[in-house]
CSV table of C-alpha atoms in Angstrom, one decimal:
chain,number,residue,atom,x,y,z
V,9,UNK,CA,-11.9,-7.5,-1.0
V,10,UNK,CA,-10.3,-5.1,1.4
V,11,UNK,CA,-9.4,-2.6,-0.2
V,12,UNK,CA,-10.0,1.2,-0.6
V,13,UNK,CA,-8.6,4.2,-2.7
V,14,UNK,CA,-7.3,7.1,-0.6
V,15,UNK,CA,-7.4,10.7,-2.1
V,16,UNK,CA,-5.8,13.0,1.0
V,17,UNK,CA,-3.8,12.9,3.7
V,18,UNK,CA,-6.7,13.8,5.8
V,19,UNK,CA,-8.6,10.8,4.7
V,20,UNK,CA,-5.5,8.7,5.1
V,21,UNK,CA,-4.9,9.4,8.6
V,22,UNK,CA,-8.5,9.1,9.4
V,23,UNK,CA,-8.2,5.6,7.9
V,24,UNK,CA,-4.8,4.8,9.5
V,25,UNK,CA,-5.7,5.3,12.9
V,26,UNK,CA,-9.2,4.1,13.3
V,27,UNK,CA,-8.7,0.2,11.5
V,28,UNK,CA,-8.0,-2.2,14.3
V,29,UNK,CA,-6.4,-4.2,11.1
V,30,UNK,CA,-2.9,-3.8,10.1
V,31,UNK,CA,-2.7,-1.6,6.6
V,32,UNK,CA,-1.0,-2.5,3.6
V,33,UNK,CA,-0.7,0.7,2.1
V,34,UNK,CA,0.2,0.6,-2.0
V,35,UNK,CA,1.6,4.2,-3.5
V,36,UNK,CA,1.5,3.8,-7.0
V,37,UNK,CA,1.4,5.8,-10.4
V,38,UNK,CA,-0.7,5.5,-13.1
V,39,UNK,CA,1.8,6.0,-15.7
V,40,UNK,CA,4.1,3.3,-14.5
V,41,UNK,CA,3.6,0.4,-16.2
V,42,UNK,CA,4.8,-2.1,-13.9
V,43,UNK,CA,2.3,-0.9,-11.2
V,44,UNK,CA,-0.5,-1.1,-13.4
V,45,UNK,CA,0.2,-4.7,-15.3
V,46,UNK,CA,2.5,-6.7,-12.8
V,47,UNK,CA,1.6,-4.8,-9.2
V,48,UNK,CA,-1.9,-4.1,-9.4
V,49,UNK,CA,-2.9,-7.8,-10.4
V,50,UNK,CA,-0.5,-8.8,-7.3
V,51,UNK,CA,-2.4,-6.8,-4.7
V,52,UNK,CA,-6.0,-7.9,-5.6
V,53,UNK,CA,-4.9,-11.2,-5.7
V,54,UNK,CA,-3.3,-10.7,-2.2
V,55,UNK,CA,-6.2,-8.6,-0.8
V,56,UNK,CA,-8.4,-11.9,-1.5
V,57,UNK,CA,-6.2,-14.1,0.5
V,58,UNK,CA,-5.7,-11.8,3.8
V,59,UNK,CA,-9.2,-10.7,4.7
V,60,UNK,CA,-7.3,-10.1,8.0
V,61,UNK,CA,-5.4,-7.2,6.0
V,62,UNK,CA,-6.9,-4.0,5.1
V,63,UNK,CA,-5.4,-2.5,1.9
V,64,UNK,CA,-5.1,1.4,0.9
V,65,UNK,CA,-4.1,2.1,-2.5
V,66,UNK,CA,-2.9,5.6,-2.7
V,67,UNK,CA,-2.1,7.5,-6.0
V,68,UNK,CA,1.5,9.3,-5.7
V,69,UNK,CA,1.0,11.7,-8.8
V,70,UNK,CA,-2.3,13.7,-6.4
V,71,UNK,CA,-0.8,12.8,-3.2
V,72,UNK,CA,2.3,15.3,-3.0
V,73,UNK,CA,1.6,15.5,0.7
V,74,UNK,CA,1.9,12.0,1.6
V,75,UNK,CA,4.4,11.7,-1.4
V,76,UNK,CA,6.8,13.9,1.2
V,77,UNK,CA,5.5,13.0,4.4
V,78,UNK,CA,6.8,9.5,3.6
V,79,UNK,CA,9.9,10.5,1.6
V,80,UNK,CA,8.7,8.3,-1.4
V,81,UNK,CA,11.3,8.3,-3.8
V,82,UNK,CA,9.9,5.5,-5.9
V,83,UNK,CA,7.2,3.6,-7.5
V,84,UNK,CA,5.3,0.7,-6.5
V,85,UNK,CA,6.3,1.4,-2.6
V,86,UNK,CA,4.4,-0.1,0.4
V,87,UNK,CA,4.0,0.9,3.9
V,88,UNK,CA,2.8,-1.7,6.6
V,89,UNK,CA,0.9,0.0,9.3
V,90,UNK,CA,-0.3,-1.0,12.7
V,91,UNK,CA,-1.9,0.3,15.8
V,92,UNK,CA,-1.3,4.0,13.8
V,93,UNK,CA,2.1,3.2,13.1
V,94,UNK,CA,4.3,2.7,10.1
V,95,UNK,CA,6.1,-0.9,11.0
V,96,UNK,CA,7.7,-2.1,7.7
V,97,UNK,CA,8.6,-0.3,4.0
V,98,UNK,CA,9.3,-2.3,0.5
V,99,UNK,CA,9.5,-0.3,-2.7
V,100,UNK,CA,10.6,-1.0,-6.1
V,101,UNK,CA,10.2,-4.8,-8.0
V,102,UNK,CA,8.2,-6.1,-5.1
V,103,UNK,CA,6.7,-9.4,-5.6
V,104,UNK,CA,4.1,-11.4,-4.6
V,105,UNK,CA,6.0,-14.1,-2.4
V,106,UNK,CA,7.6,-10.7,-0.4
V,107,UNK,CA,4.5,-9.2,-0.1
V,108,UNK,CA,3.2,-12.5,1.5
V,109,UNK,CA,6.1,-13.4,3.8
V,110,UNK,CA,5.8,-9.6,5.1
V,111,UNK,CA,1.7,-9.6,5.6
V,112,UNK,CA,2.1,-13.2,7.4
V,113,UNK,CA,4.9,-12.1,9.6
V,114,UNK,CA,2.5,-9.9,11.2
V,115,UNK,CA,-1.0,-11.1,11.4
């Protein structure tokens, strides 16, 4: 699996803009229940079918920085990057066919 946690915004960047993969990056929150029992299950199932997809999983409640930076306003949210740059945002009761129909649309 393709996946990696990211604990700054310094280490996020880094990560952003050296992957010559797009980057499915998932902000979450420990304490919300539907990221931990309905999302998280999603995304490592996803991560296993799109090796061609790197995934950053990025904890909102120790990541004020990006938290702003991205104007997050809810959790689960996902940001789509490629070549350095955010191309797509879904947030809230995401589910596994969107997720899929947004990662194929740009492999």
């Amino acid at each position: 699996m393709n996946m990696s946690t990211i604990c700054g915004q310094t280490e996020f960047d880094r990560e952003i803009q050296s992957s010559d993969l797009p980057i499915l990056v998932y902000f979450w929150n420990p304490l919300c229940e539907h990221c931990v029992r309905v999302i998280d299950p999603i995304i490592c199932d996803i991560a296993e079918e799109c090796p061609n997809i790197m995934f950053l999983r990025v904890d909102g409640r120790t990541s004020d920085d990006l938290v702003d930076r991205f104007i997050l306003l809810s959790f689960p949210t996902f940001i789509l990057f490629s070549g350095g740059a955010d191309i797509a945002y879904l947030d809230g009761d995401v589910t596994e066919k969107r997720l899929l129909a947004l990662l194929r649309s740009y492999r």
